[in-house]
Amino acid sequence: MKKVFIYLITFFSFTATLYAQNSCIKGKVISQSGKESLPGVNIIQANGKGVFTDHAGFFSICKLEKGTLSIILSFIGYEKRIIENIEINSSEAIIDLGKIELKETSIQIPEINVVSTYSSDNIFSNRQTSTSNTISKKELELTRPIGTEETLKKVAGINVSGDMGISNRLNIGIRGSYPRRSEKLLVLEDGSPIAPAPYLAPEMYYNPPTDRLDGIEIIKGADILTYGSNTMYGVVNYITKLPPSKPTLGIHLSSGENGYMSQLVTYGGTWNHTGAELQILNKSFDGFQENSQSNILNTTLKLYSEISKKQSIYFKLNYHQEKSKASYSSLTPFSYNLNPKANPFDADDLSTFRYAVDLGHQLELNKNWVLSTKIYATQFQRDWWRQENTLIKAKTAKSYLGEELINDRYSYLSEQSFGDNDWIRVGRLTNGRESTRARNRLFKTAGLQETIKYNWQAGNLSGKMEIGGKIHLEQFNDIEITNDSSRFAKSGKLVKDNKFTLWAASAYIKHTLSYKKINITPTVRYENIEMHRFDQLAISQNPLNNGTPYFGSTKNTFNTLLGGIASSYHLIQNDKNFLTLYGGFYQGYTPPTSGFGFLTVNDGVVNTKPKAEDPINIKPETSLNYEIGSRGYIINNFIATQFTWFSNNISNFYSAGRSEAFQSLGKINISGAEMVMQINLHNLLPMGKHELTLGSSATLMKSKILGGTILDGDLLKAKHTDISKQEIIDKINAAPLGYLVYVNGANGSDSLLSRPLETTDFNNIKKIEMVFGQNRIKNNRVPYVPQCILNFSVTYSYKGFSIGANYNIVESQYTDYINLDTETAEGAMGKLPSYRTIDATISYHFITSEKKWLKGLTLYMSGKNLNNAIYKASRLHRVSSGIMPGGFRQVIGGIKWNF
């Protein structure tokens, strides 16, 4: 009996111990400033055992013994936090610590931590006073985009005008900017410029793959002034992946229709306050059209280290290589309707090589002063052999091309009947052979930037002052080579050899003054730029060449002083509600590029062919921009919203678009409203672990050309139908003071017509100048500014399962300054019809599993343009290309495994 009693006592003691050891603590770790979830935070107990927060910032520690527990939370870029005296007893099996905030260190590098979180609730950046939009890591994982344009199209204020299948070359406009190669925007990666030459050649011939990104930040308004050149419309900052907290090997494989394949391998971790990761990406795609294959190899090494509590360093090395069958030559209306996938130009070859290095250092001088240093350098080589093309009538194809070529690459023309307005684009034949022309470019850029930040406080008044200075250098070599032996030949005669150099020095001061709920941030920026152009073929043939560095060069220098103010008022600010009113104005500018930086302007009239004695004096395009809006989170983040009204007033406008330039400097206005709303139903309704999110964004824009005279170089080169001719004649007769029409005069000179025109006059017109303003052309819109863009999304998730869909609507838009509604016969001009796209994604992430090999595994399938409604995406290259199609369906599946 005594033994039985002892056994019972032992059993109950063991059971009680087990019960205590089944106790757990749990919580969620977030950032103190932005309240974003922090994945990968290291949580260590006193016994040395630890866990990491999951992808949404949650953690749990179980099998705890009865007593008092302390935990230490550490995460790179944030101050260490210790939570002591956590009581563990048998009466409370689960202790919820709620939300635990970590404070950012003063030595954190902000450009690489802006949106590098998992939370999708943050639709804007708390770091900006003016308008901003963020695309989180969670959003990227939910949608699995194959290119950045796919996710940027959802952002309010952005218009995508694509010409490539997977966004190898970015083509977006922000608040009405011209979208071709995003040349009017400043695009950054981790805060460093990534255009081949941000001043001389800002066209985006490099765009980082989405596989390498943790998030994207889009910045508008007066905050742009601190970032650099091209401050008129907006800034896009790509945030690349941070090293993981624990050593992790990652494998991400995906494949899909049209020969799409992607392989990403990563390995990295954090050791003693130093994080490092190596990423290797290989991606291939056959393209949506014939002869449009591409292959990308992208390798990145990234390192971040907190050397001490007062300083940190950041280092990134990137190599990018692309080999593509990329073409400028695209479709005519006839070939688009017949076969939108047709592309007979098999000799178009694009090769790019990019080397880039970033080095950053943060030093806390004392509790109020922080000094930041950044050094960046890139070399980008673009070799592009493009087949020379010409336009012919389809009915003449057989006689022009011959039977062999027809059967080889134009078989889609067989058994077709042709009308007089049916044109096709074919390879140009010289002596029976097709040829190519190389447009090869080499860009080198480097910069040094110093920034000092000072924080102060006096009672209820506080301030954050930021002073920055930068030296930036660029060199751009532009050569062209022609061949006539074979369209596949990669050598020939050098016909162009230009070199451009640029030196830019800039400085800014930004001071945020805060009093209770009011913030006011004035910013002033100054830039000094010197640029040179060298015609190296002409210089090499000049016997007077004395070998001095700038012999034979053309020089342009200019200074720019810009200012702006952003302000905000926190109308509501508590644990459950946050609502801010904000507004501001600023001066923006776009510096002249290599193509427009060496012109002469006299009394507002541009001389495109200045003489040697004429002063080179063209200055930047400038703007005065206004915005006012509200943003916030309402009812415990049940609704997150941002609404903005904006107006951009642009003057000194010259570079209107491809083959479109203002002869007397133009003035335009683009205004509108942007709305973003996200409804997180799970934050209001008792849904447990179920999450249901509804999202929407809307962009409404109105544009008007207020003044200037423009000459459209493609207007009379286009192949006009009788309908387009009549439309142009009607426009001329409706505003005779706005259209200066010239025909060939008796002595061969241009003769101005002053009478009403007939349709029969069209073929005799030599030149048309469009004059905008009062009593001239008054109501024309700016090209590629649709009046309405809408986006709707829905996402449902439960534990590791998620499914979502997106519906995008883009209304019709003009593509030229004459606002031609009718499409020309080669597709270079005319209004783009509206279009709709539908995307959807389904995925499952194994958060926990008894099988260790399953933990960290994600399976997904994603469908793009599921309605397969092929549309006319752009005419960005105009007469040289025609119609760029979009909307082809693409389904991919993938597996992602971190272990």
PDB file of N, CA and C in Angstrom, residues 178 184 595-596 599 604-608 618 621 652-666 707-715 767-772 783 816-817 878:
ATOM      1  N   TYR A 178       6.197  60.920 -69.315  1.00  0.00           N
ATOM      2  CA  TYR A 178       6.332  60.130 -70.535  1.00  0.00           C
ATOM      3  C   TYR A 178       6.919  58.767 -70.165  1.00  0.00           C
ATOM      4  N   LYS A 184      11.806  59.891 -67.545  1.00  0.00           N
ATOM      5  CA  LYS A 184      11.528  61.111 -66.787  1.00  0.00           C
ATOM      6  C   LYS A 184      11.519  60.866 -65.279  1.00  0.00           C
ATOM      7  N   GLY A 595      20.881  63.732 -75.638  1.00  0.00           N
ATOM      8  CA  GLY A 595      20.205  64.023 -76.896  1.00  0.00           C
ATOM      9  C   GLY A 595      19.711  65.449 -77.016  1.00  0.00           C
ATOM     10  N   PHE A 596      19.505  66.141 -75.881  1.00  0.00           N
ATOM     11  CA  PHE A 596      18.929  67.482 -75.922  1.00  0.00           C
ATOM     12  C   PHE A 596      19.770  68.506 -75.166  1.00  0.00           C
ATOM     13  N   LEU A 599      21.814  72.191 -77.270  1.00  0.00           N
ATOM     14  CA  LEU A 599      21.013  73.009 -78.170  1.00  0.00           C
ATOM     15  C   LEU A 599      21.084  74.473 -77.740  1.00  0.00           C
ATOM     16  N   GLY A 604      13.109  81.759 -76.244  1.00  0.00           N
ATOM     17  CA  GLY A 604      12.184  80.643 -76.126  1.00  0.00           C
ATOM     18  C   GLY A 604      12.092  79.750 -77.331  1.00  0.00           C
ATOM     19  N   VAL A 605      12.823  80.072 -78.414  1.00  0.00           N
ATOM     20  CA  VAL A 605      12.803  79.264 -79.632  1.00  0.00           C
ATOM     21  C   VAL A 605      14.045  78.396 -79.671  1.00  0.00           C
ATOM     22  N   VAL A 606      13.856  77.103 -79.920  1.00  0.00           N
ATOM     23  CA  VAL A 606      14.954  76.138 -79.872  1.00  0.00           C
ATOM     24  C   VAL A 606      15.597  76.001 -81.243  1.00  0.00           C
ATOM     25  N   ASN A 607      16.921  76.094 -81.279  1.00  0.00           N
ATOM     26  CA  ASN A 607      17.688  75.855 -82.495  1.00  0.00           C
ATOM     27  C   ASN A 607      18.338  74.478 -82.361  1.00  0.00           C
ATOM     28  N   THR A 608      17.829  73.518 -83.124  1.00  0.00           N
ATOM     29  CA  THR A 608      18.322  72.145 -83.007  1.00  0.00           C
ATOM     30  C   THR A 608      19.630  71.908 -83.744  1.00  0.00           C
ATOM     31  N   ILE A 618      20.673  75.565 -73.518  1.00  0.00           N
ATOM     32  CA  ILE A 618      19.396  74.988 -73.115  1.00  0.00           C
ATOM     33  C   ILE A 618      19.469  74.607 -71.640  1.00  0.00           C
ATOM     34  N   GLU A 621      14.143  71.300 -67.952  1.00  0.00           N
ATOM     35  CA  GLU A 621      12.701  71.455 -67.843  1.00  0.00           C
ATOM     36  C   GLU A 621      12.357  71.608 -66.364  1.00  0.00           C
ATOM     37  N   ASN A 652       9.294  75.322 -69.702  1.00  0.00           N
ATOM     38  CA  ASN A 652      10.581  75.091 -70.371  1.00  0.00           C
ATOM     39  C   ASN A 652      10.630  73.689 -70.970  1.00  0.00           C
ATOM     40  N   PHE A 653       9.467  73.220 -71.435  1.00  0.00           N
ATOM     41  CA  PHE A 653       9.301  71.830 -71.859  1.00  0.00           C
ATOM     42  C   PHE A 653       9.798  71.668 -73.293  1.00  0.00           C
ATOM     43  N   TYR A 654      10.763  70.770 -73.464  1.00  0.00           N
ATOM     44  CA  TYR A 654      11.330  70.548 -74.802  1.00  0.00           C
ATOM     45  C   TYR A 654      11.151  69.101 -75.251  1.00  0.00           C
ATOM     46  N   SER A 655      11.628  68.174 -74.451  1.00  0.00           N
ATOM     47  CA  SER A 655      11.642  66.768 -74.836  1.00  0.00           C
ATOM     48  C   SER A 655      10.268  66.155 -74.643  1.00  0.00           C
ATOM     49  N   ALA A 656       9.424  66.268 -75.674  1.00  0.00           N
ATOM     50  CA  ALA A 656       8.036  65.829 -75.552  1.00  0.00           C
ATOM     51  C   ALA A 656       7.900  64.320 -75.667  1.00  0.00           C
ATOM     52  N   GLY A 657       8.652  63.703 -76.560  1.00  0.00           N
ATOM     53  CA  GLY A 657       8.556  62.270 -76.783  1.00  0.00           C
ATOM     54  C   GLY A 657       9.405  61.884 -77.975  1.00  0.00           C
ATOM     55  N   ARG A 658       9.337  60.627 -78.346  1.00  0.00           N
ATOM     56  CA  ARG A 658      10.143  60.165 -79.464  1.00  0.00           C
ATOM     57  C   ARG A 658       9.694  60.866 -80.747  1.00  0.00           C
ATOM     58  N   SER A 659      10.635  61.532 -81.413  1.00  0.00           N
ATOM     59  CA  SER A 659      10.401  62.285 -82.655  1.00  0.00           C
ATOM     60  C   SER A 659       9.438  63.450 -82.460  1.00  0.00           C
ATOM     61  N   GLU A 660       9.207  63.840 -81.210  1.00  0.00           N
ATOM     62  CA  GLU A 660       8.355  64.985 -80.907  1.00  0.00           C
ATOM     63  C   GLU A 660       9.147  65.940 -80.018  1.00  0.00           C
ATOM     64  N   ALA A 661       9.340  67.168 -80.467  1.00  0.00           N
ATOM     65  CA  ALA A 661      10.097  68.144 -79.693  1.00  0.00           C
ATOM     66  C   ALA A 661       9.473  69.518 -79.875  1.00  0.00           C
ATOM     67  N   PHE A 662       9.467  70.301 -78.803  1.00  0.00           N
ATOM     68  CA  PHE A 662       8.940  71.655 -78.872  1.00  0.00           C
ATOM     69  C   PHE A 662       9.968  72.578 -79.521  1.00  0.00           C
ATOM     70  N   GLN A 663       9.525  73.279 -80.560  1.00  0.00           N
ATOM     71  CA  GLN A 663      10.401  74.244 -81.224  1.00  0.00           C
ATOM     72  C   GLN A 663      10.442  75.558 -80.448  1.00  0.00           C
ATOM     73  N   SER A 664       9.330  75.957 -79.889  1.00  0.00           N
ATOM     74  CA  SER A 664       9.330  77.003 -78.861  1.00  0.00           C
ATOM     75  C   SER A 664       8.872  76.320 -77.585  1.00  0.00           C
ATOM     76  N   LEU A 665       9.585  76.569 -76.505  1.00  0.00           N
ATOM     77  CA  LEU A 665       9.455  75.771 -75.293  1.00  0.00           C
ATOM     78  C   LEU A 665       8.014  75.743 -74.793  1.00  0.00           C
ATOM     79  N   GLY A 666       7.597  74.554 -74.374  1.00  0.00           N
ATOM     80  CA  GLY A 666       6.200  74.324 -74.065  1.00  0.00           C
ATOM     81  C   GLY A 666       5.854  74.464 -72.595  1.00  0.00           C
ATOM     82  N   GLY A 707       0.910  75.784 -73.841  1.00  0.00           N
ATOM     83  CA  GLY A 707       1.664  76.670 -74.716  1.00  0.00           C
ATOM     84  C   GLY A 707       2.828  75.959 -75.361  1.00  0.00           C
ATOM     85  N   GLY A 708       3.413  76.622 -76.375  1.00  0.00           N
ATOM     86  CA  GLY A 708       4.559  76.063 -77.072  1.00  0.00           C
ATOM     87  C   GLY A 708       4.230  75.671 -78.497  1.00  0.00           C
ATOM     88  N   THR A 709       5.265  75.494 -79.283  1.00  0.00           N
ATOM     89  CA  THR A 709       5.119  75.055 -80.675  1.00  0.00           C
ATOM     90  C   THR A 709       5.872  73.749 -80.846  1.00  0.00           C
ATOM     91  N   ILE A 710       5.195  72.748 -81.365  1.00  0.00           N
ATOM     92  CA  ILE A 710       5.791  71.427 -81.479  1.00  0.00           C
ATOM     93  C   ILE A 710       5.818  70.984 -82.936  1.00  0.00           C
ATOM     94  N   LEU A 711       6.907  70.314 -83.290  1.00  0.00           N
ATOM     95  CA  LEU A 711       7.051  69.710 -84.611  1.00  0.00           C
ATOM     96  C   LEU A 711       7.166  68.209 -84.431  1.00  0.00           C
ATOM     97  N   ASP A 712       6.211  67.485 -84.967  1.00  0.00           N
ATOM     98  CA  ASP A 712       6.180  66.028 -84.859  1.00  0.00           C
ATOM     99  C   ASP A 712       6.856  65.433 -86.082  1.00  0.00           C
ATOM    100  N   GLY A 713       8.059  64.884 -85.868  1.00  0.00           N
ATOM    101  CA  GLY A 713       8.828  64.347 -86.982  1.00  0.00           C
ATOM    102  C   GLY A 713       8.212  63.128 -87.621  1.00  0.00           C
ATOM    103  N   ASP A 714       7.300  62.439 -86.934  1.00  0.00           N
ATOM    104  CA  ASP A 714       6.681  61.234 -87.481  1.00  0.00           C
ATOM    105  C   ASP A 714       5.304  61.485 -88.078  1.00  0.00           C
ATOM    106  N   LEU A 715       4.763  62.685 -87.887  1.00  0.00           N
ATOM    107  CA  LEU A 715       3.390  62.940 -88.311  1.00  0.00           C
ATOM    108  C   LEU A 715       3.195  62.702 -89.803  1.00  0.00           C
ATOM    109  N   LYS A 767       5.289  70.186 -94.005  1.00  0.00           N
ATOM    110  CA  LYS A 767       5.566  70.336 -92.577  1.00  0.00           C
ATOM    111  C   LYS A 767       4.336  70.917 -91.899  1.00  0.00           C
ATOM    112  N   ILE A 768       4.071  70.448 -90.658  1.00  0.00           N
ATOM    113  CA  ILE A 768       2.988  71.000 -89.845  1.00  0.00           C
ATOM    114  C   ILE A 768       3.550  71.351 -88.471  1.00  0.00           C
ATOM    115  N   GLU A 769       3.472  72.620 -88.114  1.00  0.00           N
ATOM    116  CA  GLU A 769       3.839  73.060 -86.779  1.00  0.00           C
ATOM    117  C   GLU A 769       2.564  73.280 -85.976  1.00  0.00           C
ATOM    118  N   MET A 770       2.519  72.698 -84.774  1.00  0.00           N
ATOM    119  CA  MET A 770       1.350  72.844 -83.911  1.00  0.00           C
ATOM    120  C   MET A 770       1.662  73.882 -82.843  1.00  0.00           C
ATOM    121  N   VAL A 771       0.829  74.912 -82.764  1.00  0.00           N
ATOM    122  CA  VAL A 771       1.025  76.000 -81.812  1.00  0.00           C
ATOM    123  C   VAL A 771      -0.085  75.927 -80.769  1.00  0.00           C
ATOM    124  N   PHE A 772       0.294  75.797 -79.495  1.00  0.00           N
ATOM    125  CA  PHE A 772      -0.665  75.622 -78.417  1.00  0.00           C
ATOM    126  C   PHE A 772      -0.816  76.920 -77.632  1.00  0.00           C
ATOM    127  N   PRO A 783       0.142  63.053 -74.317  1.00  0.00           N
ATOM    128  CA  PRO A 783       0.147  61.609 -74.629  1.00  0.00           C
ATOM    129  C   PRO A 783       0.440  60.743 -73.412  1.00  0.00           C
ATOM    130  N   ASP A 816       0.020  60.801 -79.129  1.00  0.00           N
ATOM    131  CA  ASP A 816       0.699  61.867 -79.862  1.00  0.00           C
ATOM    132  C   ASP A 816       0.071  63.204 -79.479  1.00  0.00           C
ATOM    133  N   TYR A 817       0.797  64.284 -79.759  1.00  0.00           N
ATOM    134  CA  TYR A 817       0.343  65.608 -79.336  1.00  0.00           C
ATOM    135  C   TYR A 817      -0.765  66.180 -80.222  1.00  0.00           C
ATOM    136  N   ARG A 878       7.014  54.498 -82.073  1.00  0.00           N
ATOM    137  CA  ARG A 878       6.319  55.195 -83.143  1.00  0.00           C
ATOM    138  C   ARG A 878       6.602  54.611 -84.532  1.00  0.00           C
TER     139      ARG A 878
END
